[in-house]
Short mmCIF file of C-alpha atoms in Angstrom, two decimals:
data_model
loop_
_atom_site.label_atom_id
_atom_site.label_comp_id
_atom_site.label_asym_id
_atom_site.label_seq_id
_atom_site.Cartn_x
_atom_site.Cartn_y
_atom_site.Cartn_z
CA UNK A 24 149.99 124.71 94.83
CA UNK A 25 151.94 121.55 93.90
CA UNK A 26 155.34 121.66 93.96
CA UNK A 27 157.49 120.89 90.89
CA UNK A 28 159.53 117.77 91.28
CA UNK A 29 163.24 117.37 90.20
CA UNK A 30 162.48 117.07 86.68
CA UNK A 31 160.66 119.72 86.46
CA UNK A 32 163.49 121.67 87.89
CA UNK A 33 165.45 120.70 84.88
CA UNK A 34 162.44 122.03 83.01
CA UNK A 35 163.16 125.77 85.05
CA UNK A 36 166.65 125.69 84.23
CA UNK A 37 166.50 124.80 80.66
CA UNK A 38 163.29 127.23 80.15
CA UNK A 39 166.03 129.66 81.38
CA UNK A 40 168.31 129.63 78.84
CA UNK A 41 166.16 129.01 76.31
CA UNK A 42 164.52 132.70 77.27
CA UNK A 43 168.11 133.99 77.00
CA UNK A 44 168.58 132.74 74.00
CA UNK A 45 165.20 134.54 72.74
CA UNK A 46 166.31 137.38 74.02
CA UNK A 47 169.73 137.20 71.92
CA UNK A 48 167.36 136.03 68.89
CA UNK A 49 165.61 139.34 69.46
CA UNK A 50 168.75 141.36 69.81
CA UNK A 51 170.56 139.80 66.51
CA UNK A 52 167.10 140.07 64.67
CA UNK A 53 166.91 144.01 65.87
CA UNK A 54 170.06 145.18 65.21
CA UNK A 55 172.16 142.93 62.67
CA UNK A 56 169.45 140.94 60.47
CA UNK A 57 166.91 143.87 60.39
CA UNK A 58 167.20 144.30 56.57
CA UNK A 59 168.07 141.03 55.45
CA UNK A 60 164.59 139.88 56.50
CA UNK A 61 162.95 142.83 55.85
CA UNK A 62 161.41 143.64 59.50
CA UNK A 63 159.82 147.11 59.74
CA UNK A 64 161.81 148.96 62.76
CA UNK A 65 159.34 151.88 63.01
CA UNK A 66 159.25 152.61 67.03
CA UNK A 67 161.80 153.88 69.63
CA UNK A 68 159.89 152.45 72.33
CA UNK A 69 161.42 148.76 70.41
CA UNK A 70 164.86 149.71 72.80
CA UNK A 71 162.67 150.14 75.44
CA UNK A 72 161.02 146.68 75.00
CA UNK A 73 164.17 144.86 74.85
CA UNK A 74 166.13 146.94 77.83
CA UNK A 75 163.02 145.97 79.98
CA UNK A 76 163.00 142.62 78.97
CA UNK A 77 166.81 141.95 79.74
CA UNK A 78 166.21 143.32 83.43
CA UNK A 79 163.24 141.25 83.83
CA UNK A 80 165.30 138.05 82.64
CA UNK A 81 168.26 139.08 84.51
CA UNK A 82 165.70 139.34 87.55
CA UNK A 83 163.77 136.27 86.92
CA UNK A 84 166.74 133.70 86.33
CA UNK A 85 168.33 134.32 89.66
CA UNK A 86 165.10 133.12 90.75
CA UNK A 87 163.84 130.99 88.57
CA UNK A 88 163.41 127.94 90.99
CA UNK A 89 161.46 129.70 93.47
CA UNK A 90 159.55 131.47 90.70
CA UNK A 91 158.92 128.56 88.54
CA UNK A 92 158.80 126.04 91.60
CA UNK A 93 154.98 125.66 90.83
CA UNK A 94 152.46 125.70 88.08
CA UNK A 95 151.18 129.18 88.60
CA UNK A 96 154.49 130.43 88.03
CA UNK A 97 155.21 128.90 85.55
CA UNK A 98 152.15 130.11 84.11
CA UNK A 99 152.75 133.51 85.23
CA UNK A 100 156.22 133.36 83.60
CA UNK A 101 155.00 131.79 80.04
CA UNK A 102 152.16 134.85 79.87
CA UNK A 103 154.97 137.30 79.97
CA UNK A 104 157.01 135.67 77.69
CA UNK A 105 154.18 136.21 75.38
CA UNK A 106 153.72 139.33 76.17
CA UNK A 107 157.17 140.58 75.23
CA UNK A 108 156.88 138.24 72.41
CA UNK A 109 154.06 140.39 70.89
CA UNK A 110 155.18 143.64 72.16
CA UNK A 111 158.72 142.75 69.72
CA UNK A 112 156.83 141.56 67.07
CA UNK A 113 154.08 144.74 67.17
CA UNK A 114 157.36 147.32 67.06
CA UNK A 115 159.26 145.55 64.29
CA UNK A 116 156.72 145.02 61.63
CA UNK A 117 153.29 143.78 63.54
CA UNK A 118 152.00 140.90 60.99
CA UNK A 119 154.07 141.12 58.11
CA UNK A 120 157.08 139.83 60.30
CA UNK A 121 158.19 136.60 59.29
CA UNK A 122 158.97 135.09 62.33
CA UNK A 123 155.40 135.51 64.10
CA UNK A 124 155.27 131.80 64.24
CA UNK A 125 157.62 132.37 66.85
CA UNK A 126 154.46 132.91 69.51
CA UNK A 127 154.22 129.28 68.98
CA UNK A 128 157.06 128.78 71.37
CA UNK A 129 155.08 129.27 74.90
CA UNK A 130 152.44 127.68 73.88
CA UNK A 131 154.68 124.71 73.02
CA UNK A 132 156.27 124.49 76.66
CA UNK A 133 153.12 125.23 78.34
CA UNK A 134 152.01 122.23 76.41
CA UNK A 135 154.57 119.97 77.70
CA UNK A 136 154.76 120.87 81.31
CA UNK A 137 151.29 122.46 82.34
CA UNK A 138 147.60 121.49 82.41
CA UNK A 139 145.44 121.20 79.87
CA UNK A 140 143.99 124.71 80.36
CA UNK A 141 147.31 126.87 80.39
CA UNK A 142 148.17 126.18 76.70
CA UNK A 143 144.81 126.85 75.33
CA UNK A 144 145.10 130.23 77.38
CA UNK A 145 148.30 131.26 75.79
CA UNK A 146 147.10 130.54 72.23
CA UNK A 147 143.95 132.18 72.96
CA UNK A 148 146.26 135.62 73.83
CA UNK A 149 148.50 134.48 70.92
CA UNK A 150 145.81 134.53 68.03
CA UNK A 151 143.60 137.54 69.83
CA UNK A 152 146.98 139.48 69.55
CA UNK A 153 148.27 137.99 65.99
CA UNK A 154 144.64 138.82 64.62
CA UNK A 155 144.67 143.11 66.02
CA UNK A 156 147.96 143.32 64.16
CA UNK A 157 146.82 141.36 61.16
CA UNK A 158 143.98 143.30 60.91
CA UNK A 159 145.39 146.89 62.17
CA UNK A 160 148.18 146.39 59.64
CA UNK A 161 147.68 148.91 56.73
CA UNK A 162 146.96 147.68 53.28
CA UNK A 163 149.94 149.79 51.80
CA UNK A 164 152.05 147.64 54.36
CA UNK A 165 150.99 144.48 52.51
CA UNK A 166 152.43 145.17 48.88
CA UNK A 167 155.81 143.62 48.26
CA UNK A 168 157.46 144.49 44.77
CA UNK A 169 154.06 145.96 43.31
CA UNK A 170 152.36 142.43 44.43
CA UNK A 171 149.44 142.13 46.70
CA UNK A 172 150.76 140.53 49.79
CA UNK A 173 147.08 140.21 51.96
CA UNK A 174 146.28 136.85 50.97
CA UNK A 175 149.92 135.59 51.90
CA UNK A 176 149.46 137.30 55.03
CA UNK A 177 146.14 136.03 55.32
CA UNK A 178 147.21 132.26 54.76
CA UNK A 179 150.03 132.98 57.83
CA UNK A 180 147.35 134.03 60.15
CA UNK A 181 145.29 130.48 59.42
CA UNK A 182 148.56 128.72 59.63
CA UNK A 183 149.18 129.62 62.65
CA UNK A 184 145.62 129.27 64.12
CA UNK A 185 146.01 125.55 62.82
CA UNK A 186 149.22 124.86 64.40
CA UNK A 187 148.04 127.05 67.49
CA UNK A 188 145.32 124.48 67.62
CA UNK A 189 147.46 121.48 66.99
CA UNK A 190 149.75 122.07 70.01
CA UNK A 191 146.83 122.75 72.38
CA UNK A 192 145.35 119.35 71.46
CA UNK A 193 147.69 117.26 69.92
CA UNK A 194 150.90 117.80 71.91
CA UNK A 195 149.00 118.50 75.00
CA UNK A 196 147.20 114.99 75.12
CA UNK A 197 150.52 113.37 74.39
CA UNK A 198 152.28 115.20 76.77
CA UNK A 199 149.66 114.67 79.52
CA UNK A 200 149.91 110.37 78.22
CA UNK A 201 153.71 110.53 79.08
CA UNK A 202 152.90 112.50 82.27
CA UNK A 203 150.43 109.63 83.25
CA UNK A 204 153.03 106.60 82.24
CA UNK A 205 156.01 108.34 84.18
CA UNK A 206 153.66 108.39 87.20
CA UNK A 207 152.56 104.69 86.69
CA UNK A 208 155.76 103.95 86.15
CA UNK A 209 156.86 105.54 89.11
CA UNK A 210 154.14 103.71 91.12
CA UNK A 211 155.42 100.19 89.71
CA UNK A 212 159.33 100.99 90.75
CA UNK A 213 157.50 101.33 94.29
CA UNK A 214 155.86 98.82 94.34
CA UNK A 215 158.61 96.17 93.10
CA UNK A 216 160.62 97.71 95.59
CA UNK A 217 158.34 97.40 98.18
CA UNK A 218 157.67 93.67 97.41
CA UNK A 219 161.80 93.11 97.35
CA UNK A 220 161.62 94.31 101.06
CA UNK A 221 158.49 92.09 102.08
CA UNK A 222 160.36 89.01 100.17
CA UNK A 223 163.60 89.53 102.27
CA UNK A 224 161.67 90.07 105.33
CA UNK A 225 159.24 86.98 104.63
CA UNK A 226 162.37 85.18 103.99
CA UNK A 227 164.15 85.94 107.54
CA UNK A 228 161.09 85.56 109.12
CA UNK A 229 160.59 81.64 107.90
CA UNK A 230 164.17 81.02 108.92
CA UNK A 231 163.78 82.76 112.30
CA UNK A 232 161.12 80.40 112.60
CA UNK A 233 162.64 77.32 111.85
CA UNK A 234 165.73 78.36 114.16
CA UNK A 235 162.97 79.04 116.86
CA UNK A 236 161.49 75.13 117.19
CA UNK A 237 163.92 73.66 118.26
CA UNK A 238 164.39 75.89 121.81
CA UNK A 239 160.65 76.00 121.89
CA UNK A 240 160.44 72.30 122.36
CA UNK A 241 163.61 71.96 124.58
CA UNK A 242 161.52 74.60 126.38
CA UNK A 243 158.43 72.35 126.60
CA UNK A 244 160.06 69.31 127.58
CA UNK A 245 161.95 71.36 130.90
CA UNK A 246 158.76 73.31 131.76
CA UNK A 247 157.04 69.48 132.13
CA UNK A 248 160.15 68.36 134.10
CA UNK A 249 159.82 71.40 136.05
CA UNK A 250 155.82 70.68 136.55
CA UNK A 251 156.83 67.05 137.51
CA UNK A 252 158.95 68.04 140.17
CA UNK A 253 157.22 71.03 141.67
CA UNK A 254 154.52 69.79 144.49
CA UNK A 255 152.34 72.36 143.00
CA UNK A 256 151.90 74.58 139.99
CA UNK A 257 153.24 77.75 141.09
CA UNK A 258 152.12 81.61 139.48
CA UNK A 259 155.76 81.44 137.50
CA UNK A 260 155.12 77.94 136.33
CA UNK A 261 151.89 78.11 134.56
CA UNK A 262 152.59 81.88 133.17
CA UNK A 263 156.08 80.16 131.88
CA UNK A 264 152.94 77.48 130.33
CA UNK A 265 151.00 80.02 129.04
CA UNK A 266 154.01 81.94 127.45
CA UNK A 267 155.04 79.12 125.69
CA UNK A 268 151.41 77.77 124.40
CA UNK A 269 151.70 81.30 122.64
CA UNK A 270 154.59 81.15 121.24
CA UNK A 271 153.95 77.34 119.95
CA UNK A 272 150.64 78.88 118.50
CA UNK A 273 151.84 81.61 116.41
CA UNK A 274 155.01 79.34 115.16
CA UNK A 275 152.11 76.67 113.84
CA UNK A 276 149.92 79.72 112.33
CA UNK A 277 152.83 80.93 110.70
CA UNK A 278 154.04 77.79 109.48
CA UNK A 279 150.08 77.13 108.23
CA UNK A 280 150.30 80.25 106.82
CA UNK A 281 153.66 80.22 104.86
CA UNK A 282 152.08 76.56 103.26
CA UNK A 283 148.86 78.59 102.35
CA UNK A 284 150.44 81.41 101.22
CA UNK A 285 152.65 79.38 98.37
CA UNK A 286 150.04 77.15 97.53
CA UNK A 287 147.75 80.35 96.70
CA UNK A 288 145.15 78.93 98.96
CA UNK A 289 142.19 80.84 99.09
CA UNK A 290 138.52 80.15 101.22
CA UNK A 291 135.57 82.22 101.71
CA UNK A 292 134.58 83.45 104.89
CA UNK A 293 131.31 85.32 106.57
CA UNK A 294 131.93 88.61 108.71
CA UNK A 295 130.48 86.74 111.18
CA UNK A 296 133.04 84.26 111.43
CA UNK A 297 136.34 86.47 110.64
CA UNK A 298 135.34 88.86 113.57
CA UNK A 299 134.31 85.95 115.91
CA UNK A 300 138.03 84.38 115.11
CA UNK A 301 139.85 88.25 115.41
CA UNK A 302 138.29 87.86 118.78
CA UNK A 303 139.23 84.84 119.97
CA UNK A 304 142.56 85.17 118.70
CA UNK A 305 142.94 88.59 120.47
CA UNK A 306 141.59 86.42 124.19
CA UNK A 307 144.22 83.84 123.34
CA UNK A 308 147.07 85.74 122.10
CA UNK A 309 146.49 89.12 123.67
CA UNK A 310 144.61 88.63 126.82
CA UNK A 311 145.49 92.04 128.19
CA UNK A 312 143.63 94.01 125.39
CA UNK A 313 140.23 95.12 125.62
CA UNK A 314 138.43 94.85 122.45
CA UNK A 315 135.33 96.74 122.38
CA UNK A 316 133.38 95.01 119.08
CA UNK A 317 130.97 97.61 117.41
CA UNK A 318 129.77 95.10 114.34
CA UNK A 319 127.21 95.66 112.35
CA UNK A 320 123.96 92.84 112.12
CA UNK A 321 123.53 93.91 108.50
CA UNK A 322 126.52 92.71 107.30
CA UNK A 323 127.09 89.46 109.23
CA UNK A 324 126.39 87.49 106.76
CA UNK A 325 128.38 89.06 104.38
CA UNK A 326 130.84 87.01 102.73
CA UNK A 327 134.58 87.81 101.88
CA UNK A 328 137.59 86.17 99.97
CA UNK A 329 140.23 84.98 103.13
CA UNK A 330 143.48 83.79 102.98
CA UNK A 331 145.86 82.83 105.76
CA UNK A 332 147.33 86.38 105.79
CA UNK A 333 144.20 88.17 106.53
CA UNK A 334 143.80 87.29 110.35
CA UNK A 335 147.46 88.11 111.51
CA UNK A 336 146.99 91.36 109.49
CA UNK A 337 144.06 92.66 111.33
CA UNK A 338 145.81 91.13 114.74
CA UNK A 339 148.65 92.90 113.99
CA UNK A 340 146.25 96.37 113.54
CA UNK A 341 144.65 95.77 117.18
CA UNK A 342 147.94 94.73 118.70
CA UNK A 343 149.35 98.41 117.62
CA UNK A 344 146.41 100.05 119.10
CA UNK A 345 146.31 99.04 122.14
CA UNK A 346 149.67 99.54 122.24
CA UNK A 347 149.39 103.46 121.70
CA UNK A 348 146.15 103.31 123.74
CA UNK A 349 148.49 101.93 126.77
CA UNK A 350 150.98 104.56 126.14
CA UNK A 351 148.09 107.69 126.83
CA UNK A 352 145.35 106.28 128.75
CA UNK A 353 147.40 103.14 130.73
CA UNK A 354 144.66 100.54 129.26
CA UNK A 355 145.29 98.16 126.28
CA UNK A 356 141.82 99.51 124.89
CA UNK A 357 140.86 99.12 120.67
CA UNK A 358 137.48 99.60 118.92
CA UNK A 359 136.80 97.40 116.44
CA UNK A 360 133.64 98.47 113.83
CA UNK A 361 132.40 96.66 110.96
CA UNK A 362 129.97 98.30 108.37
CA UNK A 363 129.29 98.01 104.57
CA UNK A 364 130.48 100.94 102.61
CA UNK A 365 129.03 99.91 98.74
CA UNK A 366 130.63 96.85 97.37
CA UNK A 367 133.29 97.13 100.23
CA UNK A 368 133.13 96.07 103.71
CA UNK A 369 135.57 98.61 106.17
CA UNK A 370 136.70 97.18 109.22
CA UNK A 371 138.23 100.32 111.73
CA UNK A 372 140.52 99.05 114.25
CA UNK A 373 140.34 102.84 116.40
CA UNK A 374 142.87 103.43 119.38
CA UNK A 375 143.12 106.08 122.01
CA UNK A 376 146.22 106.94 122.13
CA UNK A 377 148.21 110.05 120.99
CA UNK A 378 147.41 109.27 117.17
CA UNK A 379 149.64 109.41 113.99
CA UNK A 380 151.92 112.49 112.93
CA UNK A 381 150.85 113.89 109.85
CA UNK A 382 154.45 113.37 107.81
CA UNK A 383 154.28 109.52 109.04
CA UNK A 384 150.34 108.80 107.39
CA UNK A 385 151.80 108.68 103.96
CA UNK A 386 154.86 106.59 104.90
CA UNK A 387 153.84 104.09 107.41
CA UNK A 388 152.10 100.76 105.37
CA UNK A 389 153.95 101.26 102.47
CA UNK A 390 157.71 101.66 103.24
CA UNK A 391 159.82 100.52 106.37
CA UNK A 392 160.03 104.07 108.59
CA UNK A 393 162.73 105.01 111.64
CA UNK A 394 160.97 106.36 114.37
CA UNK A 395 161.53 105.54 118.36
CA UNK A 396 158.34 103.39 118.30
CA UNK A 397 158.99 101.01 115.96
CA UNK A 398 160.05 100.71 111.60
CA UNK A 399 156.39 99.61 110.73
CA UNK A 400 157.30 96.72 109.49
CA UNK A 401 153.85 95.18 110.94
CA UNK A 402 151.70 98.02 109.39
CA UNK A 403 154.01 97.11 106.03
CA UNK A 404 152.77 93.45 106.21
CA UNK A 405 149.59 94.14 106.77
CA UNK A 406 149.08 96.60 104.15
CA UNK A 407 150.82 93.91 101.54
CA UNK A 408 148.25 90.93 102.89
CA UNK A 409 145.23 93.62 102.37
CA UNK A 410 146.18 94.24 98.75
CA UNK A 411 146.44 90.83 97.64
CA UNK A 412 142.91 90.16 98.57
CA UNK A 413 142.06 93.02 96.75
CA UNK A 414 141.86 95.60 99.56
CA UNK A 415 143.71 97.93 100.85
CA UNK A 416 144.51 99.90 104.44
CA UNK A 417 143.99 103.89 105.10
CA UNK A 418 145.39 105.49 108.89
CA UNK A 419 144.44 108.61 109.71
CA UNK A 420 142.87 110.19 113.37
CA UNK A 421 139.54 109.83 114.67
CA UNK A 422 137.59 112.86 115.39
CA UNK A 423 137.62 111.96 118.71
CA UNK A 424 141.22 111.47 119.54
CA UNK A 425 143.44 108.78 118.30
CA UNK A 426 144.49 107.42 115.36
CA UNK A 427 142.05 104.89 113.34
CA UNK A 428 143.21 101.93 110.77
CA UNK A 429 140.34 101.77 108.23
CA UNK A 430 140.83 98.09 106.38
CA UNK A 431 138.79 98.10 102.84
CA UNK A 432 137.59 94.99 101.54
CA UNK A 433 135.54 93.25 98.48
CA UNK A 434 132.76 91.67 99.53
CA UNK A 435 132.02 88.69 97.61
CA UNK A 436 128.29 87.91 98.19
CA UNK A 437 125.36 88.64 100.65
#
């Protein structure tokens, strides 16, 4: 069952007192107002209604979160406030009471705060049981001063079928509107928030790697002194080499990319050539990982909208991967499969590691997470490069152990 949130909470507490004060409305009506409106007292079992009713509401708003803490209960709840509704209004003059319209009320708040079937449900019960005691009701009861009263009465029972019929549609559908904006709304706060954290990162990263080119090319200049002195290229020496042609790569694809990036540079690319370049960035930049390619000949040709973000994304995928596949099986090991799903192409980037936890799927690629491994900042990146380009990132676990990264995209033409 899903779980109210905080405002519907608010919505427990305030349908609380408001059953209170419908019990006091009942009390006043029964014992202080009975003959200025006229209402028919003509059963005992009336004090009987109204002492059960105060121990169920005595009960029930102790524990009113738990009880109304989902939409069944709330449901639950709302039928027995009808209930007691029509069990007052049968013992204190049936249909010729004059506040009957008062049946109205659940149907009202199930309108606001439940699906579209729960209102429609109460004013079901509400007219079945308004119609028995319109229609049970004695014609002798009906005369008022010598007049013929059954028309009036008559007109009351259509009014209230109309306005019945009015909240179930009207006030529902606007209701369930508001519901829909508050969650879009809700979505869009997210989402700004989410870009405000990928603009400060973006914007430490491009000073980071400013700060770093200047070291990287004092770096350069003393590993060639070093190679001009040595007699002969030691292990140390060309791994020092080969360290720092990596870092001098990623600091020129990153500055390419920033450049690309603001000037809203777009290209279109084949599968066959993004997957050929994922793997011979992965040889250059990661040559410890073993990427097993599983592609697809069908869909080589395929072509997709690229922009500079795109590749360090799906690097950033594999590089996590093998990661957790190091961390189980003591091999930097990723699957990478390509296959057409529709109008989309899915790239899975599998690893065989330990997988996800379940409370971490719905938080990791869309907010910045503390956990021992890491804040998923990468995974936060990448998920903000897929959705520009129209596509968008799902984690979950593989059937067969491991956790899988499941990138959607357009696909542009064949």
């Amino acid at each position: 069952m899903p779980t109210l949130s905080y405002g519907r909470y608010r919505a427990a507490d305030q349908l609380a007192l408001l059953r209170i004060m419908a019990l006091m409305l009942k009390l006043c009506l029964t014992f202080v107002f009975a003959d200025t409106f006229g209402l028919s007292l003509h059963s005992p079992a009336l004090n009987l209604t109204l002492i059960l009713e105060a121990c169920y509401l005595g009960f029930t708003f102790w524990l009113r979160k738990p009880l109304l803490s989902s939409e069944a209960g709330l449901f639950i709840a709302l039928v027995l406030d009808t209930l007691l509704w029509i069990s007052w209004l049968y013992f204190s003059g049936g249909a010729t009471n004059a506040f009957i319209s008062l049946l109205l009320l659940p149907i009202a708040i199930a309108a606001v705060l439940l699906p579209f079937w729960a209102p429609w449900s109460l004013a079901l019960l509400s007219n079945l049981a308004y119609s028995l005691m319109l229609f049970a009701t004695p014609d002798s009861s009906m005369s008022h001063h010598g007049m013929d009263m059954q028309s009036h009465y008559l007109g009351m029972w259509v009014n209230f079928i109309i306005s019945s019929l009015v909240l179930t549609t009207s006030v529902a559908l606007l209701a369930k509107r508001m519901r829909r904006q508050d969650a879009q709304l809700a979505f869009m706060r997210e989402a700004q928030l989410r870009q405000e954290k990928l603009i400060a990162l973006g914007t430490a990263s491009a000073q980071m790697a400013h700060r770093l080119a200047t070291p990287l090319g004092s770096l350069r200049l003393l590993v060639e002194e070093l190679q001009e002195e040595a007699t002969n290229d030691g292990p140390a020496l060309q791994e020092m080499k080969s360290a720092l042609s990596v870092c001098e790569a990623t600091l020129m694809a990153l500055r390419n990319a920033t450049e690309s990036i603001r000037d809203g540079a777009v290209r279109t690319e084949s599968v066959e050539q993004l997957v050929s370049g994922l793997r011979d960035q992965v040889n250059l930049l990661m040559p410890a990982v073993k990427l097993e390619l599983q592609p697809d000949k069908a869909v080589a040709k395929l072509a997709l909208t690229v922009d500079a973000s795109l590749q360090p994304a799906l690097l950033a995928l594999i590089e996590n991967g093998a990661r957790a596949s190091q961390e189980k099986i003591d091999e930097m090991r990723v699957t990478l499969s390509v296959l057409r799903q529709e109008d989309e192409l899915v790239l899975s980037v599998r690893d065989f590691g330990a997988g996800i936890p379940a409370p971490l799927l719905q938080q990791l690629g869309h907010q910045i997470v503390e956990q021992p491994k890491g804040m998923g900042v990468a995974l936060l990146l990448s998920h903000a490069s897929l959705e520009r380009l129209g596509g968008r990132l799902i984690l979950g676990s593989h059937v067969d152990g491991g956790a899988v990264a499941q990138v959607y995209l357009p696909i542009v033409e064949a």
